[in-house]
Amino acid sequence: MFEKEINSIRTLFKEPENFIPLHEPRFWGKENEYVAKTIESTFVSSVGEYVDEAERKLEEITGAKKAVMTVNGTSALHAALHLLGAKRGETVITQALTFVATCNAISYLCLDCVFVDVSKESLNITPEILKKFLDEATYTKEGKTFLKHNNSRVRCLVVMHTFGFSATDIQKTVELCHSRGIKVLEDAAESLGSFYQGQHTGTFGDIGAVSFNGNKVVTSGGGGAIFCNDEELGQRAKHITTTAKVPHPYKYEHDEMGFNYRMPNLNAALLCAQLENLAFYLEQKRKLADEYKKVFSKNPYFDFYEEIDGVKANYWLNVLIAKEDRFVDDFLKEANGKKVMVRPVWNLMNTLEMYRDSFSGDLSNSMFLEKRIVNIPSSVLREI
Ligand SMILES: *Cc1c(COP(=O)(O)O)cnc(C)c1O
């Protein structure tokens, strides 16, 4: 049934018969050289200059005042929530349409997840959706916001930039939260290289987190980073992700509970080489998206999802939206059977065993998208 669609993916990837993955890393730059250098220097672990270099490069790319490297994106989220002062029993609002790591990080701190909807147009949380939820389900007293049904303090909102499409009107979302004493963490794990109205994702809220896992736009093998716009918070982020050690010529002094979340120099070396090619990757990913747009225009089964006003996406994973629910399973079966890797969106968080009892707002758009989204192969192509 989907022969034409599958063949056009194969044509774009110039791959007539072999397996086409959803997103594989490219090592076309100085990866070998930099990684070899760390081995020669013996500085493969928690001390080394590639970690500092990666942080400076990320600050340059994103405009964040301070970037702090971590061992992965999940640990960046975990440490970020701790930095925002979240305490056991408090509540964090996030979207039901996200990857499970967002909620896991919230759970590590014994915080409750509460789920809100996303918009069909942006795939993300909007100020309208959030305001409606806050007005219905919370109350604000002396500058702090609490859930009506259990009086739990709402500490934070986690906005996730879905598939690299930035959340729209995010400045308004942040303002709304701040006016009610709610902090904002941006899960920008998927959105390195994505902007909203010219500003990089992960720099709008109080703190941001990004991932450099092997399937993301650029990779350090495993890795992540925390973005802070506040110098002092940035310094604390560095401090608590490196066991909260107080500098001293020889003594082991630690002044608060800390994490061992520092990225090893070996991984940072790989990332530094990858970041040198980020601009090229983004350019090629945009070209692939343009080709997909042509291929899927007037397609009877799917619409190609495009960035909306103000959004500049990194096109990490390209998104199709099925015109009817029933097309999705058949397409997934046929394409994967023919070795073209396509994937549905994640199951909504409120349907997973461990988050089933979490409180939720209206999730009708998320439920619609859960049944309609398909991700198609999106690796960087050298020529297109
Ligand atoms: C990839 C991802 C993470 C986690 O990153 P890791 O580096 O794999 O820990 C978190 N949130 C979202 C939305 C992601 O896509």
mmCIF file of C-alpha atoms and ligand atoms in Angstrom:
data_model
loop_
_atom_site.group_PDB
_atom_site.id
_atom_site.type_symbol
_atom_site.label_atom_id
_atom_site.label_comp_id
_atom_site.label_asym_id
_atom_site.label_seq_id
_atom_site.Cartn_x
_atom_site.Cartn_y
_atom_site.Cartn_z
ATOM 1 C CA MET A 1 0.000 0.000 0.000
ATOM 2 C CA PHE A 2 2.846 2.407 0.843
ATOM 3 C CA GLU A 3 5.302 1.310 -1.818
ATOM 4 C CA LYS A 4 5.531 4.791 -3.322
ATOM 5 C CA GLU A 5 6.238 6.486 0.018
ATOM 6 C CA ILE A 6 8.842 3.899 1.040
ATOM 7 C CA ASN A 7 10.565 4.055 -2.333
ATOM 8 C CA SER A 8 10.814 7.821 -2.222
ATOM 9 C CA ILE A 9 12.572 7.601 1.170
ATOM 10 C CA ARG A 10 14.992 5.080 -0.351
ATOM 11 C CA THR A 11 15.609 7.402 -3.303
ATOM 12 C CA LEU A 12 16.437 10.370 -1.036
ATOM 13 C CA PHE A 13 18.886 8.252 0.969
ATOM 14 C CA LYS A 14 20.325 6.751 -2.251
ATOM 15 C CA GLU A 15 19.931 3.381 -0.586
ATOM 16 C CA PRO A 16 18.056 0.933 -2.839
ATOM 17 C CA GLU A 17 18.095 -2.132 -0.547
ATOM 18 C CA ASN A 18 20.006 -1.889 2.755
ATOM 19 C CA PHE A 19 18.592 -0.935 6.140
ATOM 20 C CA ILE A 20 17.884 2.791 6.626
ATOM 21 C CA PRO A 21 18.007 3.807 10.303
ATOM 22 C CA LEU A 22 15.888 6.561 11.849
ATOM 23 C CA HIS A 23 18.876 8.670 12.867
ATOM 24 C CA GLU A 24 22.520 7.617 12.827
ATOM 25 C CA PRO A 25 25.530 9.730 13.793
ATOM 26 C CA ARG A 26 28.049 11.053 11.256
ATOM 27 C CA PHE A 27 31.779 11.252 11.955
ATOM 28 C CA TRP A 28 33.051 13.306 9.048
ATOM 29 C CA GLY A 29 35.232 15.752 10.967
ATOM 30 C CA LYS A 30 38.045 15.587 13.474
ATOM 31 C CA GLU A 31 36.434 12.996 15.769
ATOM 32 C CA ASN A 32 39.283 10.488 15.411
ATOM 33 C CA GLU A 33 41.961 13.100 15.901
ATOM 34 C CA TYR A 34 40.465 14.658 19.048
ATOM 35 C CA VAL A 35 39.611 11.339 20.702
ATOM 36 C CA ALA A 36 43.122 10.013 19.944
ATOM 37 C CA LYS A 37 44.576 13.177 21.481
ATOM 38 C CA THR A 38 42.801 12.575 24.781
ATOM 39 C CA ILE A 39 44.138 9.017 24.900
ATOM 40 C CA GLU A 40 47.689 10.175 24.183
ATOM 41 C CA SER A 41 47.413 12.838 26.858
ATOM 42 C CA THR A 42 45.960 10.279 29.362
ATOM 43 C CA PHE A 43 43.324 12.897 30.276
ATOM 44 C CA VAL A 44 40.374 10.712 29.304
ATOM 45 C CA SER A 45 38.329 11.147 32.457
ATOM 46 C CA SER A 46 37.028 13.923 34.667
ATOM 47 C CA VAL A 47 39.772 16.467 34.001
ATOM 48 C CA GLY A 48 40.651 17.840 30.587
ATOM 49 C CA GLU A 49 40.362 20.783 28.293
ATOM 50 C CA TYR A 50 37.760 19.415 25.860
ATOM 51 C CA VAL A 51 35.106 19.692 28.571
ATOM 52 C CA ASP A 52 35.825 23.422 28.927
ATOM 53 C CA GLU A 53 36.025 23.840 25.158
ATOM 54 C CA ALA A 54 32.661 22.124 24.652
ATOM 55 C CA GLU A 55 31.105 24.426 27.251
ATOM 56 C CA ARG A 56 32.464 27.580 25.568
ATOM 57 C CA LYS A 57 31.297 26.334 22.148
ATOM 58 C CA LEU A 58 27.789 25.631 23.424
ATOM 59 C CA GLU A 59 27.599 29.082 25.006
ATOM 60 C CA GLU A 60 28.547 30.549 21.637
ATOM 61 C CA ILE A 61 25.986 28.474 19.711
ATOM 62 C CA THR A 62 23.073 28.989 22.102
ATOM 63 C CA GLY A 63 23.778 32.353 23.685
ATOM 64 C CA ALA A 64 23.401 30.784 27.142
ATOM 65 C CA LYS A 65 25.482 32.574 29.746
ATOM 66 C CA LYS A 66 26.802 29.303 31.088
ATOM 67 C CA ALA A 67 26.792 25.738 29.768
ATOM 68 C CA VAL A 68 27.774 22.852 32.038
ATOM 69 C CA MET A 69 28.525 19.447 30.543
ATOM 70 C CA THR A 70 26.949 16.327 32.079
ATOM 71 C CA VAL A 71 27.082 12.564 31.499
ATOM 72 C CA ASN A 72 23.727 12.501 29.690
ATOM 73 C CA GLY A 73 20.542 14.459 29.109
ATOM 74 C CA THR A 74 18.640 12.723 31.891
ATOM 75 C CA SER A 75 21.290 13.691 34.455
ATOM 76 C CA ALA A 76 21.169 17.280 33.165
ATOM 77 C CA LEU A 77 17.402 17.320 33.810
ATOM 78 C CA HIS A 78 17.854 15.723 37.239
ATOM 79 C CA ALA A 79 20.502 18.205 38.364
ATOM 80 C CA ALA A 80 18.520 21.118 36.866
ATOM 81 C CA LEU A 81 15.402 20.267 38.879
ATOM 82 C CA HIS A 82 17.526 19.988 42.021
ATOM 83 C CA LEU A 83 19.048 23.399 41.247
ATOM 84 C CA LEU A 84 15.572 24.923 41.015
ATOM 85 C CA GLY A 85 15.033 23.923 44.626
ATOM 86 C CA ALA A 86 12.463 21.185 44.022
ATOM 87 C CA LYS A 87 11.675 19.254 47.188
ATOM 88 C CA ARG A 88 10.090 15.856 47.795
ATOM 89 C CA GLY A 89 6.313 15.925 47.440
ATOM 90 C CA GLU A 90 6.192 19.020 45.269
ATOM 91 C CA THR A 91 4.703 18.974 41.778
ATOM 92 C CA VAL A 92 6.170 19.476 38.333
ATOM 93 C CA ILE A 93 3.905 20.158 35.367
ATOM 94 C CA THR A 94 5.002 18.747 32.037
ATOM 95 C CA GLN A 95 3.561 17.501 28.769
ATOM 96 C CA ALA A 96 2.140 13.990 28.360
ATOM 97 C CA LEU A 97 3.676 13.924 24.884
ATOM 98 C CA THR A 98 7.339 13.525 25.744
ATOM 99 C CA PHE A 99 10.102 10.952 26.068
ATOM 100 C CA VAL A 100 10.076 9.045 29.358
ATOM 101 C CA ALA A 101 13.385 10.612 30.524
ATOM 102 C CA THR A 102 11.579 13.897 31.279
ATOM 103 C CA CYS A 103 9.340 12.176 33.819
ATOM 104 C CA ASN A 104 12.033 9.891 35.170
ATOM 105 C CA ALA A 105 14.181 12.895 36.098
ATOM 106 C CA ILE A 106 11.166 14.377 37.922
ATOM 107 C CA SER A 107 10.624 11.091 39.784
ATOM 108 C CA TYR A 108 14.273 10.800 40.912
ATOM 109 C CA LEU A 109 13.576 13.745 43.238
ATOM 110 C CA CYS A 110 10.315 12.192 44.515
ATOM 111 C CA LEU A 111 8.310 14.912 42.784
ATOM 112 C CA ASP A 112 4.861 14.312 41.299
ATOM 113 C CA CYS A 113 4.351 14.704 37.548
ATOM 114 C CA VAL A 114 1.230 16.453 36.351
ATOM 115 C CA PHE A 115 0.462 16.268 32.648
ATOM 116 C CA VAL A 116 -0.899 18.940 30.344
ATOM 117 C CA ASP A 117 -1.747 18.941 26.666
ATOM 118 C CA VAL A 118 0.206 20.233 23.679
ATOM 119 C CA SER A 119 -1.138 22.157 20.709
ATOM 120 C CA LYS A 120 -1.744 20.365 17.406
ATOM 121 C CA GLU A 121 -0.187 23.279 15.538
ATOM 122 C CA SER A 122 3.091 23.512 17.487
ATOM 123 C CA LEU A 123 3.309 19.995 19.038
ATOM 124 C CA ASN A 124 4.220 21.852 22.235
ATOM 125 C CA ILE A 125 2.824 23.478 25.358
ATOM 126 C CA THR A 126 1.395 26.950 24.680
ATOM 127 C CA PRO A 127 0.606 29.769 27.150
ATOM 128 C CA GLU A 128 -3.118 29.274 26.411
ATOM 129 C CA ILE A 129 -3.056 25.585 27.315
ATOM 130 C CA LEU A 130 -1.047 26.238 30.445
ATOM 131 C CA LYS A 131 -3.206 29.159 31.601
ATOM 132 C CA LYS A 132 -6.377 27.143 31.230
ATOM 133 C CA PHE A 133 -4.881 24.320 33.280
ATOM 134 C CA LEU A 134 -3.534 26.629 35.997
ATOM 135 C CA ASP A 135 -6.856 28.481 36.283
ATOM 136 C CA GLU A 136 -8.812 25.259 36.599
ATOM 137 C CA ALA A 137 -6.567 23.074 38.738
ATOM 138 C CA THR A 138 -4.392 25.373 40.861
ATOM 139 C CA TYR A 139 -4.568 28.389 43.156
ATOM 140 C CA THR A 140 -1.907 31.002 43.874
ATOM 141 C CA LYS A 141 -1.265 32.324 47.378
ATOM 142 C CA GLU A 142 1.497 34.687 48.460
ATOM 143 C CA GLY A 143 3.337 34.234 45.174
ATOM 144 C CA LYS A 144 3.285 30.429 45.243
ATOM 145 C CA THR A 145 1.053 28.080 43.289
ATOM 146 C CA PHE A 146 -0.551 24.903 44.628
ATOM 147 C CA LEU A 147 -2.685 22.128 43.159
ATOM 148 C CA LYS A 148 -6.310 22.437 44.308
ATOM 149 C CA HIS A 149 -6.858 18.738 44.925
ATOM 150 C CA ASN A 150 -3.907 18.018 47.220
ATOM 151 C CA ASN A 151 -2.311 21.406 48.034
ATOM 152 C CA SER A 152 1.056 20.273 46.632
ATOM 153 C CA ARG A 153 3.314 23.186 45.666
ATOM 154 C CA VAL A 154 3.851 23.515 41.902
ATOM 155 C CA ARG A 155 7.602 24.091 41.753
ATOM 156 C CA CYS A 156 8.271 23.950 38.070
ATOM 157 C CA LEU A 157 7.045 23.577 34.504
ATOM 158 C CA VAL A 158 9.104 21.418 32.141
ATOM 159 C CA VAL A 159 8.603 22.468 28.514
ATOM 160 C CA MET A 160 9.953 19.985 25.973
ATOM 161 C CA HIS A 161 10.698 21.134 22.415
ATOM 162 C CA THR A 162 9.210 18.176 20.560
ATOM 163 C CA PHE A 163 11.400 16.624 17.847
ATOM 164 C CA GLY A 164 13.370 19.878 17.648
ATOM 165 C CA PHE A 165 10.352 22.137 16.946
ATOM 166 C CA SER A 166 10.587 24.980 19.432
ATOM 167 C CA ALA A 167 7.668 25.811 21.690
ATOM 168 C CA THR A 168 5.840 28.915 20.431
ATOM 169 C CA ASP A 169 5.159 31.999 22.541
ATOM 170 C CA ILE A 170 7.491 30.493 25.096
ATOM 171 C CA GLN A 171 8.315 33.934 26.492
ATOM 172 C CA LYS A 172 4.633 34.250 27.482
ATOM 173 C CA THR A 173 4.659 30.774 29.008
ATOM 174 C CA VAL A 174 7.699 31.716 31.085
ATOM 175 C CA GLU A 175 6.088 35.019 32.162
ATOM 176 C CA LEU A 176 2.894 33.245 33.147
ATOM 177 C CA CYS A 177 4.846 30.773 35.280
ATOM 178 C CA HIS A 178 6.969 33.429 36.934
ATOM 179 C CA SER A 179 3.908 35.504 37.788
ATOM 180 C CA ARG A 180 2.696 32.513 39.812
ATOM 181 C CA GLY A 181 5.991 31.534 41.432
ATOM 182 C CA ILE A 182 6.613 28.588 39.107
ATOM 183 C CA LYS A 183 10.111 27.982 37.693
ATOM 184 C CA VAL A 184 10.676 26.886 34.091
ATOM 185 C CA LEU A 185 12.998 24.121 32.937
ATOM 186 C CA GLU A 186 13.297 23.561 29.190
ATOM 187 C CA ASP A 187 13.939 19.997 28.109
ATOM 188 C CA ALA A 188 15.863 20.937 24.976
ATOM 189 C CA ALA A 189 17.280 17.414 24.659
ATOM 190 C CA GLU A 190 16.123 17.197 21.041
ATOM 191 C CA SER A 191 16.536 20.799 20.015
ATOM 192 C CA LEU A 192 20.181 21.818 19.756
ATOM 193 C CA GLY A 193 20.191 24.214 16.800
ATOM 194 C CA SER A 194 16.492 25.127 17.152
ATOM 195 C CA PHE A 195 15.377 28.696 17.705
ATOM 196 C CA TYR A 196 12.193 30.618 18.472
ATOM 197 C CA GLN A 197 12.131 34.181 17.159
ATOM 198 C CA GLY A 198 15.895 34.074 16.845
ATOM 199 C CA GLN A 199 16.585 32.869 20.382
ATOM 200 C CA HIS A 200 17.965 29.391 21.022
ATOM 201 C CA THR A 201 15.802 26.818 22.793
ATOM 202 C CA GLY A 202 16.839 26.088 26.352
ATOM 203 C CA THR A 203 17.633 29.760 27.071
ATOM 204 C CA PHE A 204 14.119 31.155 27.707
ATOM 205 C CA GLY A 205 13.384 29.606 31.084
ATOM 206 C CA ASP A 206 15.320 29.530 34.336
ATOM 207 C CA ILE A 207 17.392 26.607 33.153
ATOM 208 C CA GLY A 208 17.672 24.261 30.160
ATOM 209 C CA ALA A 209 18.951 20.763 29.420
ATOM 210 C CA VAL A 210 20.211 19.178 26.211
ATOM 211 C CA SER A 211 21.271 15.628 25.250
ATOM 212 C CA PHE A 212 24.180 14.359 23.160
ATOM 213 C CA ASN A 213 23.019 10.764 23.007
ATOM 214 C CA GLY A 214 23.932 8.827 19.861
ATOM 215 C CA ASN A 215 20.582 9.480 18.180
ATOM 216 C CA LYS A 216 20.537 13.259 18.645
ATOM 217 C CA VAL A 217 21.676 15.969 16.203
ATOM 218 C CA VAL A 218 25.259 15.794 17.496
ATOM 219 C CA THR A 219 26.668 13.183 19.852
ATOM 220 C CA SER A 220 29.348 12.690 22.470
ATOM 221 C CA GLY A 221 28.524 8.984 22.669
ATOM 222 C CA GLY A 222 26.545 9.718 25.800
ATOM 223 C CA GLY A 223 26.294 13.199 27.204
ATOM 224 C CA GLY A 224 24.293 16.257 28.023
ATOM 225 C CA ALA A 225 24.540 19.851 29.176
ATOM 226 C CA ILE A 226 22.761 22.300 31.437
ATOM 227 C CA PHE A 227 22.153 25.859 30.151
ATOM 228 C CA CYS A 228 21.883 28.758 32.610
ATOM 229 C CA ASN A 229 21.273 32.434 31.922
ATOM 230 C CA ASP A 230 22.258 33.363 35.421
ATOM 231 C CA GLU A 231 25.972 33.381 36.180
ATOM 232 C CA GLU A 232 25.506 32.352 39.793
ATOM 233 C CA LEU A 233 23.148 29.487 38.941
ATOM 234 C CA GLY A 234 25.638 28.363 36.293
ATOM 235 C CA GLN A 235 28.404 28.205 38.845
ATOM 236 C CA ARG A 236 26.197 26.215 41.191
ATOM 237 C CA ALA A 237 25.348 23.851 38.309
ATOM 238 C CA LYS A 238 29.041 23.181 37.787
ATOM 239 C CA HIS A 239 29.563 22.770 41.531
ATOM 240 C CA ILE A 240 26.787 20.265 42.217
ATOM 241 C CA THR A 241 27.471 18.174 39.099
ATOM 242 C CA THR A 242 31.109 17.738 40.207
ATOM 243 C CA THR A 243 30.476 16.326 43.733
ATOM 244 C CA ALA A 244 30.202 19.839 45.240
ATOM 245 C CA LYS A 245 33.929 19.897 45.901
ATOM 246 C CA VAL A 246 35.329 23.103 47.320
ATOM 247 C CA PRO A 247 38.580 24.009 45.565
ATOM 248 C CA HIS A 248 41.550 23.253 47.806
ATOM 249 C CA PRO A 249 45.156 22.301 46.983
ATOM 250 C CA TYR A 250 44.819 18.867 48.600
ATOM 251 C CA LYS A 251 41.818 18.487 50.922
ATOM 252 C CA TYR A 252 38.524 16.750 50.128
ATOM 253 C CA GLU A 253 35.977 19.326 51.131
ATOM 254 C CA HIS A 254 32.379 19.092 49.923
ATOM 255 C CA ASP A 255 29.877 21.680 51.071
ATOM 256 C CA GLU A 256 26.555 20.152 49.960
ATOM 257 C CA MET A 257 25.113 16.998 48.421
ATOM 258 C CA GLY A 258 26.538 16.710 44.921
ATOM 259 C CA PHE A 259 26.265 14.520 41.853
ATOM 260 C CA ASN A 260 29.052 12.893 39.875
ATOM 261 C CA TYR A 261 27.571 14.000 36.572
ATOM 262 C CA ARG A 262 30.597 15.584 34.903
ATOM 263 C CA MET A 263 31.130 14.573 31.279
ATOM 264 C CA PRO A 264 34.427 12.674 30.747
ATOM 265 C CA ASN A 265 37.001 14.430 28.576
ATOM 266 C CA LEU A 266 36.918 11.527 26.109
ATOM 267 C CA ASN A 267 33.260 12.202 25.361
ATOM 268 C CA ALA A 268 33.818 15.946 25.228
ATOM 269 C CA ALA A 269 36.546 15.423 22.607
ATOM 270 C CA LEU A 270 34.061 13.624 20.375
ATOM 271 C CA LEU A 271 31.516 16.380 20.934
ATOM 272 C CA CYS A 272 33.955 19.186 20.090
ATOM 273 C CA ALA A 273 34.563 17.596 16.703
ATOM 274 C CA GLN A 274 30.821 17.139 16.174
ATOM 275 C CA LEU A 275 30.046 20.758 17.074
ATOM 276 C CA GLU A 276 32.456 21.952 14.384
ATOM 277 C CA ASN A 277 30.037 20.371 11.889
ATOM 278 C CA LEU A 278 26.777 21.391 13.529
ATOM 279 C CA ALA A 279 26.067 24.213 11.062
ATOM 280 C CA PHE A 280 26.596 21.863 8.117
ATOM 281 C CA TYR A 281 24.409 19.167 9.689
ATOM 282 C CA LEU A 282 21.614 21.694 10.244
ATOM 283 C CA GLU A 283 21.851 22.904 6.664
ATOM 284 C CA GLN A 284 21.666 19.337 5.305
ATOM 285 C CA LYS A 285 18.812 18.428 7.638
ATOM 286 C CA ARG A 286 16.833 21.419 6.401
ATOM 287 C CA LYS A 287 17.446 20.355 2.796
ATOM 288 C CA LEU A 288 16.201 16.851 3.586
ATOM 289 C CA ALA A 289 13.079 18.327 5.190
ATOM 290 C CA ASP A 290 12.517 20.431 2.037
ATOM 291 C CA GLU A 291 12.745 17.293 -0.096
ATOM 292 C CA TYR A 292 10.344 15.420 2.181
ATOM 293 C CA LYS A 293 7.954 18.356 1.942
ATOM 294 C CA LYS A 294 7.895 17.957 -1.850
ATOM 295 C CA VAL A 295 7.565 14.168 -1.671
ATOM 296 C CA PHE A 296 4.627 14.301 0.742
ATOM 297 C CA SER A 297 2.761 17.260 -0.751
ATOM 298 C CA LYS A 298 -0.646 16.017 -1.918
ATOM 299 C CA ASN A 299 0.026 12.603 -0.403
ATOM 300 C CA PRO A 300 -3.286 10.758 0.196
ATOM 301 C CA TYR A 301 -2.235 9.315 3.583
ATOM 302 C CA PHE A 302 0.116 11.739 5.312
ATOM 303 C CA ASP A 303 0.860 15.436 5.806
ATOM 304 C CA PHE A 304 4.463 16.496 6.290
ATOM 305 C CA TYR A 305 4.734 18.542 9.490
ATOM 306 C CA GLU A 306 6.391 21.928 8.917
ATOM 307 C CA GLU A 307 7.696 24.539 11.324
ATOM 308 C CA ILE A 308 5.154 27.288 12.056
ATOM 309 C CA ASP A 309 5.612 31.069 12.417
ATOM 310 C CA GLY A 310 8.633 32.093 14.501
ATOM 311 C CA VAL A 311 9.954 28.531 14.762
ATOM 312 C CA LYS A 312 13.313 27.568 13.312
ATOM 313 C CA ALA A 313 13.588 23.822 13.793
ATOM 314 C CA ASN A 314 16.723 21.695 13.649
ATOM 315 C CA TYR A 315 14.570 19.040 11.917
ATOM 316 C CA TRP A 316 16.084 16.433 14.243
ATOM 317 C CA LEU A 317 13.375 13.909 13.374
ATOM 318 C CA ASN A 318 11.040 14.549 10.472
ATOM 319 C CA VAL A 319 7.365 14.154 11.302
ATOM 320 C CA LEU A 320 4.448 12.852 9.273
ATOM 321 C CA ILE A 321 0.894 13.278 10.511
ATOM 322 C CA ALA A 322 -1.484 10.634 9.208
ATOM 323 C CA LYS A 323 -4.749 11.850 7.702
ATOM 324 C CA GLU A 324 -6.503 8.918 9.404
ATOM 325 C CA ASP A 325 -5.505 6.804 12.426
ATOM 326 C CA ARG A 326 -5.735 3.574 10.466
ATOM 327 C CA PHE A 327 -2.858 4.461 8.095
ATOM 328 C CA VAL A 328 -0.282 4.509 10.896
ATOM 329 C CA ASP A 329 -0.032 0.837 11.874
ATOM 330 C CA ASP A 330 -0.018 -0.335 8.272
ATOM 331 C CA PHE A 331 2.737 2.109 7.350
ATOM 332 C CA LEU A 332 4.831 1.173 10.414
ATOM 333 C CA LYS A 333 4.494 -2.509 9.592
ATOM 334 C CA GLU A 334 5.229 -2.184 5.900
ATOM 335 C CA ALA A 335 8.165 0.256 6.119
ATOM 336 C CA ASN A 336 9.920 -1.519 9.018
ATOM 337 C CA GLY A 337 9.318 -4.829 7.234
ATOM 338 C CA LYS A 338 11.100 -3.366 4.226
ATOM 339 C CA LYS A 339 14.060 -2.235 6.376
ATOM 340 C CA VAL A 340 13.143 1.444 6.361
ATOM 341 C CA MET A 341 13.061 2.438 10.005
ATOM 342 C CA VAL A 342 10.000 4.475 10.916
ATOM 343 C CA ARG A 343 8.624 4.945 14.409
ATOM 344 C CA PRO A 344 5.409 6.053 16.086
ATOM 345 C CA VAL A 345 5.537 8.812 18.692
ATOM 346 C CA TRP A 346 6.064 7.731 22.321
ATOM 347 C CA ASN A 347 3.124 6.384 24.295
ATOM 348 C CA LEU A 348 1.694 9.266 26.301
ATOM 349 C CA MET A 349 3.304 9.462 29.748
ATOM 350 C CA ASN A 350 -0.037 9.210 31.566
ATOM 351 C CA THR A 351 -0.580 5.767 29.996
ATOM 352 C CA LEU A 352 2.663 4.266 31.370
ATOM 353 C CA GLU A 353 2.374 2.002 34.409
ATOM 354 C CA MET A 354 4.419 4.224 36.732
ATOM 355 C CA TYR A 355 2.728 7.510 35.764
ATOM 356 C CA ARG A 356 -0.816 6.180 35.368
ATOM 357 C CA ASP A 357 -2.017 7.684 38.644
ATOM 358 C CA SER A 358 -0.571 11.115 37.932
ATOM 359 C CA PHE A 359 -2.982 14.030 37.721
ATOM 360 C CA SER A 360 -3.706 15.274 34.171
ATOM 361 C CA GLY A 361 -5.465 18.130 32.473
ATOM 362 C CA ASP A 362 -7.379 17.736 29.224
ATOM 363 C CA LEU A 363 -5.121 15.730 26.863
ATOM 364 C CA SER A 364 -7.250 15.587 23.731
ATOM 365 C CA ASN A 365 -4.611 16.999 21.330
ATOM 366 C CA SER A 366 -1.929 14.694 22.747
ATOM 367 C CA MET A 367 -4.265 11.726 22.286
ATOM 368 C CA PHE A 368 -4.906 12.779 18.704
ATOM 369 C CA LEU A 369 -1.193 13.174 17.953
ATOM 370 C CA GLU A 370 -0.310 9.894 19.694
ATOM 371 C CA LYS A 371 -2.390 8.088 17.071
ATOM 372 C CA ARG A 372 -1.193 10.115 14.072
ATOM 373 C CA ILE A 373 2.539 10.905 14.326
ATOM 374 C CA VAL A 374 5.145 8.899 12.446
ATOM 375 C CA ASN A 375 8.874 9.719 12.410
ATOM 376 C CA ILE A 376 10.744 8.947 9.205
ATOM 377 C CA PRO A 377 14.511 8.538 8.530
ATOM 378 C CA SER A 378 16.290 11.798 9.308
ATOM 379 C CA SER A 379 20.073 11.224 9.404
ATOM 380 C CA VAL A 380 22.282 13.924 7.926
ATOM 381 C CA LEU A 381 22.971 13.351 4.216
ATOM 382 C CA ARG A 382 26.291 14.523 2.807
ATOM 383 C CA GLU A 383 24.744 15.397 -0.517
ATOM 384 C CA ILE A 384 21.166 16.160 -1.300
HETATM 385 C C1 LIG B 1 16.972 12.072 24.477
HETATM 386 C C2 LIG B 1 16.037 12.723 25.415
HETATM 387 C C3 LIG B 1 16.321 12.853 26.790
HETATM 388 C C4 LIG B 1 17.407 12.147 27.496
HETATM 389 O O1 LIG B 1 18.653 12.236 27.039
HETATM 390 P P1 LIG B 1 19.731 11.102 27.392
HETATM 391 O O2 LIG B 1 20.995 11.762 26.998
HETATM 392 O O3 LIG B 1 19.394 9.917 26.552
HETATM 393 O O4 LIG B 1 19.659 10.818 28.855
HETATM 394 C C5 LIG B 1 15.458 13.596 27.569
HETATM 395 N N1 LIG B 1 14.353 14.155 27.076
HETATM 396 C C6 LIG B 1 14.030 14.041 25.775
HETATM 397 C C7 LIG B 1 12.799 14.709 25.283
HETATM 398 C C8 LIG B 1 14.844 13.310 24.908
HETATM 399 O O5 LIG B 1 14.487 13.174 23.627
#
